[in-house]
Amino acid sequence: MSDQQDKKNSTKADSSAEDDAKSPLNEVKEIRKEAELTQTGSDIKKEDHPEFITVQDPTGEEPIELPTVDGAVLMSTLQASFPGATGLKYKNPKTGANRAVQVDPSGLKLLVPSDGWDNKTFHVIVAPQGERVRALSSADATSAKRRKVGSSDDSDSDDGRDGRSGRKRAVERDSQPVDLIVLGVDFKTSDDCFQKYFEQIGNVVFCEIKRKSDGSSKGFGFVRMASVGEQNKVLAIPQHMIDGRRCDVKVPDGRDKQRPSISRIFVGRLTDKVDEHQLRKVFGEEAQNYVETAVVTDVFIPKPFRGFAFVTLSSAEAAERIVSDSFSKGSLTINGISVGLSIAQPREENQTFGPDYGLPAGYRNRRERDRPDRRPLQNDAVLPMPFARHDFGYRPPQQSSPLERRYWSPGDSSRPAW
DNA sequence: GTTGAGCGTT
């Protein structure tokens, strides 16, 4: 345990230089690092494992070194660097065949090969695109009222003038973590395993697998992280691997009116070559020009391909600016073609909006109307629509009692032993 | 082919 302390301390000491090192983004990275170090792999011998293993980037970029923790490589670490990765392989020099790296039964760790990590170049195994797992067998026709919600960032410092607008880089405040829905959970996954998976990524304040009265799993669950930063880390991982099964984690379509939702971008005029990875990359980089801590939390490309996609960002501010700059300065180019961007319209027909946010009456049912985001834009980068204004300081209604009791802060001793 | 899956109270 004490050498973990040492590692932590030296990490801190390394970041001596400037305020630069204290940027929210770096803090996020540190939190992550610490979360990984805290993770214990108890039964693995502490022998001479290398600190990092070398993994070839399938997109042809330079190789990436992934850290080991007690001799294992965390699946979450792999997936953070290689979205969609499900495992690692390496060439067996004797046979010329590929060997897969063994995955711990929980699906959380990649275990050290029998002859060690050294002297091997690893390659990423990625699940085929079309093979994403369904959460529930399609027999689930509950007609719930739905409303998409987004989230924003929780950081505080701002400096830096960036983004194509040349405006000051924004920072978002006032948002709280929410329960995230976890879809595709294996029916046999235990609450304990479920919780442990997310604790690798950050502090978990609440989690639960939904079960029927007989105790059997419904195949989905919820998790709430302690901070928006940790929540964003969870959401930024495109494909989670929990107990050996691929799962999606999303901000739920809450019927509880949590906050205004304008963080989703509609991306039109796409060529059929785009894939999720590419959109995550383009929009992730773009978003961070505007809001340092922004991440892509979801990408949806209809199958079969229909020429458009939805990209959800953790930051509404970033989404708004990307869209508005695409009008004033010309759109982003993907695969050489300039795409059409707008703020996604809410999905359900009969949305009930709270009094302080949402579409103004004149813009409801705009599918049939002259949509402002289709009109040629005059000149100066105004949002195509008067969506919710964050600078007015929207506060979600203070959710009183019934929910409150379900959450415990990380250090709270009254927190039950899960 | 420019607007989307699956979603919780006990």
Coordinates of C-alpha atoms (C1' of nucleotides) in Angstrom, one line a residue, chain A residues 140 146 179 250 264 269 342 371 403 406, chain B:
Chain A
D140 CA -40.0 -4.4 -24.0
R146 CA -39.0 10.4 -23.0
D179 CA -27.7 8.6 -12.7
K250 CA -25.7 6.9 -21.5
R264 CA -26.7 17.0 -29.0
R269 CA -24.6 15.4 -45.3
S342 CA -27.5 21.9 -36.2
R371 CA -36.8 25.7 -39.4
L403 CA -33.9 10.4 -4.0
R406 CA -29.8 6.9 -2.1
Chain B
dG1 C1' -31.3 8.8 -47.3
dT2 C1' -30.6 16.1 -43.4
dT3 C1' -33.7 14.2 -37.0
dG4 C1' -32.4 8.7 -32.9
dA5 C1' -33.1 2.1 -29.4
dG6 C1' -33.0 -0.4 -25.7
dC7 C1' -34.7 3.6 -19.8
dG8 C1' -35.6 3.4 -12.9
dT9 C1' -39.8 4.2 -7.2
dT10 C1' -39.8 -0.2 -3.6

